[in-house]
Amino acid sequence: MKQTIAKQRWLRLIPIAFITYSLAYLDRANYGFGAAAGLAKDLHITPGTSSLLGSLFFLGYFFFQVPGASYAEKKSAKKLIFWSLILWGGLASATGLITNIKLLFVIRFALGVVESAVMPAMLVFLSHWFTKAERSRANTFLILGNPATVLWMSIVSGYLLNSVGWRWMFIIEGLPAVIWAFIWWKLVDDKPKEAKWLTEEEKRDFEQQLEKEQEGLKAVKNYGEAFKSKPVILLSAQYFLWSIGVYGFVMWLPSIIKAAPNMDIVTTGWLSSVPYILAVVLMLAASYFSDKTLNRSGFVWPFLFIGAVAFYASYAIGTNHFWISFILLVIAGGAMYAPYGPFFAIIPEILPRNVAGGAMALINSMGALGSFVGSYIVGYLNGATGGFGASYIFMAGSLFLSALLTVWAVKAAKKESNRKSSGVKVTA
């Protein structure tokens, strides 16, 4: 029976979670392609303003993470994500209709606000449906929507831009989210006890299994107490620095590639997809072995360190050797994405359910702030220096520091766990 439940959950819920997050990522990441293909020119946007517009999404994304997680935990992740899908799809399509840069500022910020609830709500949702030994893989299949989307979006957007221009690209790519909202509403349930496709015995047994995992965790009264926890503070700082590297990379990779000699927009799209192929492979491998060993930090910090080294090596080689530099960027991109599943499995293993969602939201909000800083400063450095070397060093340094903070944070969690005699094992 347990095998049947496991199979049903993976086959039913994981594809839905993947598609939902994939659509969210599509509508936030295609701005980089639009900017590279005429949006900036048509609306007379300077490089500095374009950087601000690209990063403004993350400022809106920063402010509403914790309220979203709280609503998802206490009320309904299903309802929150339903309305978010409709609103962000509409806003994404509206980007293709604007002629006023002031409206573009409003849309980019509002898009961030609407999408801010998705990641914490989905993590809360998955924590209700998957056990500790499954959670890293479940998180990974969710977040695979990130690199997998950029992979196919890079190709599709390149062809759409070439065929119908940047306006129709935004309009066309925003519509699927609105349609998917109604499919999401029909297919998901917030918790196992609400699922009609499970028997009463299956529901009871699975809920008992989840409750048993909570027994080893000391109660934490509220979000305020959880947010003061040393591991949460360190992981927030770590994710801030990590996100600087990731989103500086995502937002500006098309522009970096397009700057190469004789590079057209379709070829740029194909080349921009390559790092995400490696990312998918590494994410699946890291999450699988992390769940098998219940080792989290050992599958986080080494990848971030490799990403930092690859970024710096790409800078050191320089633009005169484009293909070697590009291969190193592929390695950096893949390594940056690999640890997401193990990383987001850490918090539910060190904090009880009533505050774990809020803690993950706080960490993710700091990641959003890092994304804002990363996408803006990388764009600024590219414009100010007339090249990409300074931004490579900036991203490399951020990833290196995030690797160090990962080790520190998980060791702090282990010490705290031992001190409280919670019995929770987190391998540092």
Short mmCIF file of C-alpha atoms in Angstrom, two decimals:
data_model
loop_
_atom_site.label_atom_id
_atom_site.label_comp_id
_atom_site.label_asym_id
_atom_site.label_seq_id
_atom_site.Cartn_x
_atom_site.Cartn_y
_atom_site.Cartn_z
CA MET A 1 0.00 0.00 0.00
CA LYS A 2 2.82 2.42 0.83
CA GLN A 3 4.37 1.76 -2.58
CA THR A 4 1.00 2.50 -4.21
CA ILE A 5 0.66 5.80 -2.32
CA ALA A 6 4.21 6.77 -3.24
CA LYS A 7 3.64 6.04 -6.92
CA GLN A 8 0.37 7.95 -6.99
CA ARG A 9 1.89 11.01 -5.35
CA TRP A 10 4.90 11.16 -7.67
CA LEU A 11 2.89 10.60 -10.84
CA ARG A 12 0.04 12.93 -9.96
CA LEU A 13 1.58 15.82 -8.06
CA ILE A 14 5.15 16.24 -9.30
CA PRO A 15 4.27 16.94 -12.98
CA ILE A 16 1.71 19.52 -11.81
CA ALA A 17 4.20 21.23 -9.50
CA PHE A 18 6.84 21.20 -12.24
CA ILE A 19 4.57 22.78 -14.86
CA THR A 20 3.31 25.43 -12.43
CA TYR A 21 6.77 26.60 -11.44
CA SER A 22 7.93 26.32 -15.03
CA LEU A 23 5.26 28.79 -16.15
CA ALA A 24 6.22 31.13 -13.33
CA TYR A 25 9.83 31.06 -14.40
CA LEU A 26 8.96 31.57 -18.06
CA ASP A 27 7.20 34.85 -17.32
CA ARG A 28 9.99 36.25 -15.20
CA ALA A 29 13.04 35.22 -17.25
CA ASN A 30 11.97 36.14 -20.77
CA TYR A 31 12.64 39.83 -20.08
CA GLY A 32 16.33 39.25 -20.80
CA PHE A 33 15.45 38.05 -24.31
CA GLY A 34 13.04 40.90 -24.92
CA ALA A 35 15.66 43.43 -23.83
CA ALA A 36 18.28 41.88 -26.12
CA ALA A 37 15.92 41.79 -29.11
CA GLY A 38 14.45 45.27 -29.37
CA LEU A 39 12.41 46.14 -26.27
CA ALA A 40 15.11 48.45 -24.94
CA LYS A 41 15.62 50.08 -28.34
CA ASP A 42 11.91 50.56 -29.10
CA LEU A 43 11.14 52.11 -25.71
CA HIS A 44 14.39 54.12 -25.64
CA ILE A 45 15.65 52.42 -22.49
CA THR A 46 19.24 53.07 -21.46
CA PRO A 47 21.46 50.17 -20.27
CA GLY A 48 21.22 51.39 -16.66
CA THR A 49 17.42 51.64 -16.80
CA SER A 50 17.22 48.23 -18.46
CA SER A 51 19.19 46.77 -15.56
CA LEU A 52 16.77 48.36 -13.09
CA LEU A 53 13.75 47.04 -15.01
CA GLY A 54 15.22 43.55 -15.17
CA SER A 55 15.87 43.53 -11.44
CA LEU A 56 12.71 45.36 -10.32
CA PHE A 57 10.81 42.07 -10.46
CA PHE A 58 12.87 40.77 -7.54
CA LEU A 59 12.16 43.83 -5.42
CA GLY A 60 8.44 43.10 -5.65
CA TYR A 61 9.21 39.42 -5.12
CA PHE A 62 11.08 40.25 -1.89
CA PHE A 63 8.24 41.81 0.09
CA PHE A 64 5.47 39.20 0.04
CA GLN A 65 7.23 35.88 0.62
CA VAL A 66 6.41 35.40 4.31
CA PRO A 67 2.73 36.43 4.03
CA GLY A 68 2.39 33.99 1.13
CA ALA A 69 3.91 31.11 3.13
CA SER A 70 1.72 31.94 6.12
CA TYR A 71 -1.44 31.91 3.98
CA ALA A 72 -0.40 28.64 2.31
CA GLU A 73 0.27 26.91 5.66
CA LYS A 74 -2.74 28.23 7.57
CA LYS A 75 -5.31 28.39 4.76
CA SER A 76 -4.68 27.13 1.23
CA ALA A 77 -1.69 26.86 -1.11
CA LYS A 78 -4.11 25.67 -3.79
CA LYS A 79 -6.18 28.86 -3.76
CA LEU A 80 -3.16 31.16 -3.50
CA ILE A 81 -1.42 29.61 -6.51
CA PHE A 82 -4.64 29.58 -8.57
CA TRP A 83 -5.04 33.36 -8.38
CA SER A 84 -1.32 33.93 -8.76
CA LEU A 85 -1.31 32.00 -12.05
CA ILE A 86 -4.09 34.15 -13.50
CA LEU A 87 -2.57 37.45 -12.38
CA TRP A 88 1.03 36.78 -13.42
CA GLY A 89 -0.05 35.42 -16.82
CA GLY A 90 -2.05 38.58 -17.43
CA LEU A 91 0.80 40.83 -16.35
CA ALA A 92 3.31 38.95 -18.49
CA SER A 93 1.12 39.34 -21.59
CA ALA A 94 0.55 43.02 -20.77
CA THR A 95 4.32 43.56 -21.10
CA GLY A 96 3.90 43.08 -24.83
CA LEU A 97 1.23 45.81 -25.05
CA ILE A 98 2.88 48.72 -23.26
CA THR A 99 4.32 51.75 -25.01
CA ASN A 100 5.19 53.73 -21.86
CA ILE A 101 8.28 52.92 -19.82
CA LYS A 102 6.48 54.01 -16.63
CA LEU A 103 3.92 51.25 -17.16
CA LEU A 104 6.76 48.79 -17.69
CA PHE A 105 8.15 49.71 -14.25
CA VAL A 106 4.73 49.05 -12.70
CA ILE A 107 4.26 45.72 -14.52
CA ARG A 108 7.71 44.39 -13.61
CA PHE A 109 7.22 45.24 -9.93
CA ALA A 110 3.65 43.87 -9.86
CA LEU A 111 4.79 40.66 -11.56
CA GLY A 112 7.27 40.15 -8.73
CA VAL A 113 4.58 40.75 -6.10
CA VAL A 114 2.20 38.24 -7.67
CA GLU A 115 4.85 35.56 -8.18
CA SER A 116 6.33 36.01 -4.69
CA ALA A 117 3.82 33.59 -3.20
CA VAL A 118 4.55 30.74 -5.61
CA MET A 119 7.85 29.34 -4.34
CA PRO A 120 7.07 29.29 -0.58
CA ALA A 121 3.53 28.08 -1.24
CA MET A 122 4.80 25.22 -3.41
CA LEU A 123 7.42 24.23 -0.82
CA VAL A 124 4.71 24.19 1.87
CA PHE A 125 2.46 22.19 -0.47
CA LEU A 126 5.16 19.56 -1.13
CA SER A 127 6.01 19.30 2.58
CA HIS A 128 2.41 18.14 3.14
CA TRP A 129 2.74 15.40 0.54
CA PHE A 130 6.32 14.06 0.77
CA THR A 131 8.36 12.61 3.62
CA LYS A 132 11.85 13.54 4.79
CA ALA A 133 13.45 10.77 2.72
CA GLU A 134 11.70 12.08 -0.42
CA ARG A 135 11.78 15.83 0.08
CA SER A 136 15.03 16.72 -1.66
CA ARG A 137 13.89 14.94 -4.83
CA ALA A 138 10.39 16.47 -4.62
CA ASN A 139 11.90 19.95 -4.23
CA THR A 140 14.25 19.28 -7.12
CA PHE A 141 11.47 18.24 -9.50
CA LEU A 142 9.69 21.47 -8.56
CA ILE A 143 12.73 23.68 -9.10
CA LEU A 144 13.64 21.82 -12.29
CA GLY A 145 10.96 24.09 -13.70
CA ASN A 146 13.62 26.79 -13.50
CA PRO A 147 16.47 25.45 -15.68
CA ALA A 148 14.18 23.30 -17.84
CA THR A 149 12.07 26.36 -18.64
CA VAL A 150 15.05 28.53 -19.46
CA LEU A 151 16.28 25.69 -21.67
CA TRP A 152 13.19 25.50 -23.88
CA MET A 153 12.32 29.18 -23.44
CA SER A 154 15.74 30.14 -24.79
CA ILE A 155 15.00 28.26 -27.99
CA VAL A 156 11.30 29.13 -28.35
CA SER A 157 11.83 32.80 -27.46
CA GLY A 158 14.61 33.04 -30.02
CA TYR A 159 12.28 31.81 -32.76
CA LEU A 160 9.34 33.95 -31.59
CA LEU A 161 11.52 37.05 -31.50
CA ASN A 162 12.79 36.28 -34.95
CA SER A 163 9.28 35.59 -36.33
CA VAL A 164 6.87 37.97 -34.58
CA GLY A 165 9.00 40.33 -32.46
CA TRP A 166 9.31 40.99 -28.75
CA ARG A 167 5.74 42.22 -28.20
CA TRP A 168 4.08 39.02 -29.41
CA MET A 169 6.66 36.94 -27.58
CA PHE A 170 5.46 38.37 -24.26
CA ILE A 171 1.78 38.09 -25.19
CA ILE A 172 2.05 34.48 -26.35
CA GLU A 173 4.21 33.32 -23.44
CA GLY A 174 1.89 34.86 -20.83
CA LEU A 175 -1.29 33.05 -21.89
CA PRO A 176 -0.41 29.46 -20.80
CA ALA A 177 -0.32 30.48 -17.11
CA VAL A 178 -3.93 31.71 -17.24
CA ILE A 179 -5.11 28.48 -18.89
CA TRP A 180 -3.09 26.32 -16.48
CA ALA A 181 -4.71 27.98 -13.44
CA PHE A 182 -7.96 26.10 -14.05
CA ILE A 183 -6.16 22.80 -14.62
CA TRP A 184 -4.27 23.33 -11.34
CA TRP A 185 -7.53 23.99 -9.49
CA LYS A 186 -9.11 20.82 -10.83
CA LEU A 187 -6.22 18.44 -10.13
CA VAL A 188 -4.65 19.34 -6.74
CA ASP A 189 -5.62 19.06 -3.07
CA ASP A 190 -3.90 20.94 -0.27
CA LYS A 191 -3.39 17.89 1.95
CA PRO A 192 -3.68 14.09 1.70
CA LYS A 193 -6.83 14.07 3.88
CA GLU A 194 -8.65 16.06 1.18
CA ALA A 195 -7.66 13.78 -1.72
CA LYS A 196 -10.48 11.72 -3.21
CA TRP A 197 -7.98 9.49 -5.00
CA LEU A 198 -6.69 8.02 -1.70
CA THR A 199 -8.60 5.62 0.56
CA GLU A 200 -9.34 6.62 4.14
CA GLU A 201 -6.76 4.12 5.38
CA GLU A 202 -4.12 5.49 3.02
CA LYS A 203 -4.84 9.05 4.15
CA ARG A 204 -4.61 8.09 7.83
CA ASP A 205 -1.40 6.10 7.46
CA PHE A 206 0.35 8.80 5.47
CA GLU A 207 -0.71 11.61 7.82
CA GLN A 208 0.60 9.55 10.74
CA GLN A 209 3.92 9.12 8.96
CA LEU A 210 4.25 12.90 8.50
CA GLU A 211 3.25 13.56 12.10
CA LYS A 212 5.86 11.09 13.34
CA GLU A 213 8.59 13.15 11.64
CA GLN A 214 7.50 16.15 13.70
CA GLU A 215 7.96 14.34 17.02
CA GLY A 216 11.72 14.82 17.11
CA LEU A 217 11.52 18.59 16.68
CA LYS A 218 11.31 20.95 19.60
CA ALA A 219 8.34 23.32 19.39
CA VAL A 220 9.03 26.84 18.13
CA LYS A 221 6.35 29.32 19.17
CA ASN A 222 6.19 31.63 16.19
CA TYR A 223 7.96 33.08 13.17
CA GLY A 224 9.79 35.64 15.30
CA GLU A 225 11.53 32.93 17.31
CA ALA A 226 12.34 30.93 14.17
CA PHE A 227 13.75 33.96 12.34
CA LYS A 228 16.18 34.62 15.20
CA SER A 229 17.63 31.12 14.86
CA LYS A 230 21.30 31.21 13.87
CA PRO A 231 20.91 28.59 11.09
CA VAL A 232 18.01 30.55 9.56
CA ILE A 233 20.02 33.79 9.63
CA LEU A 234 23.06 32.12 8.06
CA LEU A 235 21.00 30.33 5.40
CA SER A 236 19.29 33.62 4.54
CA ALA A 237 22.68 35.26 3.99
CA GLN A 238 23.87 32.23 2.04
CA TYR A 239 20.85 32.27 -0.29
CA PHE A 240 21.23 36.02 -0.81
CA LEU A 241 24.78 35.53 -2.10
CA TRP A 242 23.91 32.41 -4.08
CA SER A 243 21.06 34.22 -5.86
CA ILE A 244 23.38 37.05 -6.86
CA GLY A 245 25.29 34.55 -8.97
CA VAL A 246 22.26 32.70 -10.33
CA TYR A 247 20.17 35.64 -11.45
CA GLY A 248 23.06 37.73 -12.66
CA PHE A 249 23.74 34.72 -14.87
CA VAL A 250 20.13 34.11 -15.97
CA MET A 251 19.31 37.73 -16.78
CA TRP A 252 22.48 38.59 -18.66
CA LEU A 253 23.66 35.35 -20.29
CA PRO A 254 21.79 36.13 -23.57
CA SER A 255 23.46 39.56 -23.75
CA ILE A 256 26.88 38.07 -22.94
CA ILE A 257 26.55 35.49 -25.73
CA LYS A 258 25.04 37.92 -28.24
CA ALA A 259 28.06 40.19 -27.81
CA ALA A 260 30.25 37.54 -29.48
CA PRO A 261 31.23 38.24 -33.12
CA ASN A 262 28.67 37.26 -35.80
CA MET A 263 26.10 36.06 -33.24
CA ASP A 264 22.41 36.22 -34.25
CA ILE A 265 19.43 35.99 -31.88
CA VAL A 266 18.44 32.40 -32.82
CA THR A 267 21.99 31.09 -32.23
CA THR A 268 22.04 33.07 -28.98
CA GLY A 269 18.88 31.26 -27.92
CA TRP A 270 20.35 27.81 -28.64
CA LEU A 271 23.63 28.54 -26.86
CA SER A 272 21.82 30.08 -23.88
CA SER A 273 19.99 26.79 -23.37
CA VAL A 274 23.13 24.65 -22.98
CA PRO A 275 23.95 25.43 -19.30
CA TYR A 276 20.45 24.38 -18.31
CA ILE A 277 20.85 20.92 -19.83
CA LEU A 278 23.77 20.32 -17.48
CA ALA A 279 21.78 21.91 -14.65
CA VAL A 280 18.93 19.39 -15.03
CA VAL A 281 21.33 16.42 -14.92
CA LEU A 282 23.22 17.72 -11.87
CA MET A 283 20.05 18.67 -9.98
CA LEU A 284 18.63 15.15 -10.37
CA ALA A 285 21.89 13.50 -9.32
CA ALA A 286 22.45 15.77 -6.30
CA SER A 287 18.90 15.34 -4.98
CA TYR A 288 18.96 11.56 -5.42
CA PHE A 289 22.18 11.04 -3.48
CA SER A 290 21.24 13.67 -0.89
CA ASP A 291 18.04 11.77 -0.07
CA LYS A 292 19.85 8.44 -0.03
CA THR A 293 22.47 9.68 2.44
CA LEU A 294 20.37 12.36 4.20
CA ASN A 295 23.39 14.58 3.71
CA ARG A 296 22.37 18.10 2.74
CA SER A 297 25.34 20.48 2.90
CA GLY A 298 27.64 17.94 1.22
CA PHE A 299 25.52 18.35 -1.90
CA VAL A 300 25.31 22.13 -1.69
CA TRP A 301 28.62 23.84 -0.95
CA PRO A 302 30.89 21.84 -3.34
CA PHE A 303 28.72 22.78 -6.32
CA LEU A 304 28.71 26.45 -5.34
CA PHE A 305 32.49 26.35 -5.00
CA ILE A 306 32.82 24.80 -8.48
CA GLY A 307 30.54 27.53 -9.87
CA ALA A 308 32.72 30.23 -8.32
CA VAL A 309 35.90 28.73 -9.78
CA ALA A 310 34.32 28.33 -13.23
CA PHE A 311 33.16 31.96 -13.27
CA TYR A 312 36.61 33.22 -12.33
CA ALA A 313 38.32 30.95 -14.87
CA SER A 314 35.98 32.22 -17.58
CA TYR A 315 36.98 35.77 -16.68
CA ALA A 316 40.70 34.87 -16.59
CA ILE A 317 40.58 33.30 -20.07
CA GLY A 318 38.84 36.34 -21.49
CA THR A 319 36.69 37.03 -24.53
CA ASN A 320 39.46 36.23 -27.02
CA HIS A 321 38.77 32.52 -26.44
CA PHE A 322 34.96 32.58 -26.67
CA TRP A 323 34.28 28.83 -26.78
CA ILE A 324 36.51 27.94 -23.82
CA SER A 325 34.98 30.80 -21.87
CA PHE A 326 31.50 29.60 -22.90
CA ILE A 327 32.20 26.02 -21.71
CA LEU A 328 33.25 27.38 -18.33
CA LEU A 329 30.03 29.41 -18.17
CA VAL A 330 28.10 26.20 -18.90
CA ILE A 331 29.87 24.51 -15.95
CA ALA A 332 29.18 27.51 -13.71
CA GLY A 333 25.50 27.54 -14.65
CA GLY A 334 25.04 23.81 -14.09
CA ALA A 335 26.87 23.87 -10.76
CA MET A 336 24.83 26.82 -9.47
CA TYR A 337 21.55 24.98 -10.03
CA ALA A 338 22.57 21.53 -8.75
CA PRO A 339 22.06 22.12 -4.97
CA TYR A 340 18.50 23.51 -4.90
CA GLY A 341 16.77 20.29 -3.81
CA PRO A 342 19.11 19.46 -0.91
CA PHE A 343 19.19 23.11 0.16
CA PHE A 344 15.43 23.47 0.59
CA ALA A 345 15.28 20.11 2.40
CA ILE A 346 17.39 21.54 5.26
CA ILE A 347 14.79 23.78 6.96
CA PRO A 348 11.95 21.21 7.38
CA GLU A 349 14.50 18.96 9.08
CA ILE A 350 15.55 21.51 11.69
CA LEU A 351 12.29 23.41 12.36
CA PRO A 352 8.71 22.20 13.11
CA ARG A 353 5.96 22.53 10.52
CA ASN A 354 4.26 25.57 12.09
CA VAL A 355 7.30 27.76 11.34
CA ALA A 356 9.23 25.86 8.64
CA GLY A 357 7.19 27.40 5.82
CA GLY A 358 7.79 30.90 7.12
CA ALA A 359 11.51 30.24 7.54
CA MET A 360 11.76 28.96 3.97
CA ALA A 361 9.88 32.04 2.82
CA LEU A 362 12.28 34.33 4.70
CA ILE A 363 15.25 32.58 3.13
CA ASN A 364 13.64 32.74 -0.30
CA SER A 365 12.87 36.44 0.17
CA MET A 366 16.54 37.08 0.89
CA GLY A 367 17.25 35.16 -2.29
CA ALA A 368 14.89 37.53 -4.09
CA LEU A 369 16.81 40.47 -2.67
CA GLY A 370 20.04 38.86 -3.84
CA SER A 371 18.44 38.35 -7.25
CA PHE A 372 17.60 42.05 -7.39
CA VAL A 373 21.16 42.98 -6.43
CA GLY A 374 22.68 40.43 -8.79
CA SER A 375 20.64 41.25 -11.88
CA TYR A 376 21.00 45.01 -11.34
CA ILE A 377 24.70 45.16 -10.44
CA VAL A 378 25.73 42.70 -13.15
CA GLY A 379 23.88 44.82 -15.71
CA TYR A 380 25.39 47.99 -14.26
CA LEU A 381 28.92 46.57 -14.32
CA ASN A 382 28.47 45.40 -17.91
CA GLY A 383 27.38 48.90 -18.97
CA ALA A 384 29.91 50.80 -16.87
CA THR A 385 32.95 48.75 -17.92
CA GLY A 386 31.94 47.97 -21.48
CA GLY A 387 32.63 44.25 -20.88
CA PHE A 388 31.71 41.29 -18.73
CA GLY A 389 34.90 40.71 -16.73
CA ALA A 390 33.89 42.71 -13.66
CA SER A 391 30.51 40.98 -13.43
CA TYR A 392 32.20 37.55 -13.68
CA ILE A 393 34.37 38.37 -10.66
CA PHE A 394 31.37 39.74 -8.76
CA MET A 395 29.35 36.56 -9.33
CA ALA A 396 32.33 34.31 -8.56
CA GLY A 397 32.96 36.06 -5.24
CA SER A 398 29.30 35.81 -4.23
CA LEU A 399 29.19 32.07 -4.94
CA PHE A 400 32.42 31.46 -3.02
CA LEU A 401 31.07 33.20 0.08
CA SER A 402 27.77 31.32 -0.19
CA ALA A 403 29.68 28.01 -0.20
CA LEU A 404 31.42 28.95 3.05
CA LEU A 405 28.15 30.05 4.68
CA THR A 406 26.49 26.74 3.79
CA VAL A 407 29.01 24.78 5.86
CA TRP A 408 28.74 27.24 8.75
CA ALA A 409 24.91 27.21 8.73
CA VAL A 410 24.48 23.43 8.75
CA LYS A 411 27.11 23.01 11.48
CA ALA A 412 25.23 25.61 13.53
CA ALA A 413 22.00 23.67 12.96
CA LYS A 414 23.67 20.44 14.06
CA LYS A 415 25.01 22.06 17.25
CA GLU A 416 21.61 23.57 17.99
CA SER A 417 19.95 20.23 17.40
CA ASN A 418 22.37 18.42 19.71
CA ARG A 419 21.95 21.08 22.38
CA LYS A 420 18.18 20.69 22.32
CA SER A 421 18.51 16.87 22.14
CA SER A 422 16.01 16.89 19.32
CA GLY A 423 17.32 13.73 17.73
CA VAL A 424 17.27 15.26 14.25
CA LYS A 425 20.23 14.26 12.11
CA VAL A 426 21.58 16.80 9.67
CA THR A 427 24.90 15.77 8.16
CA ALA A 428 27.30 18.69 7.78
#
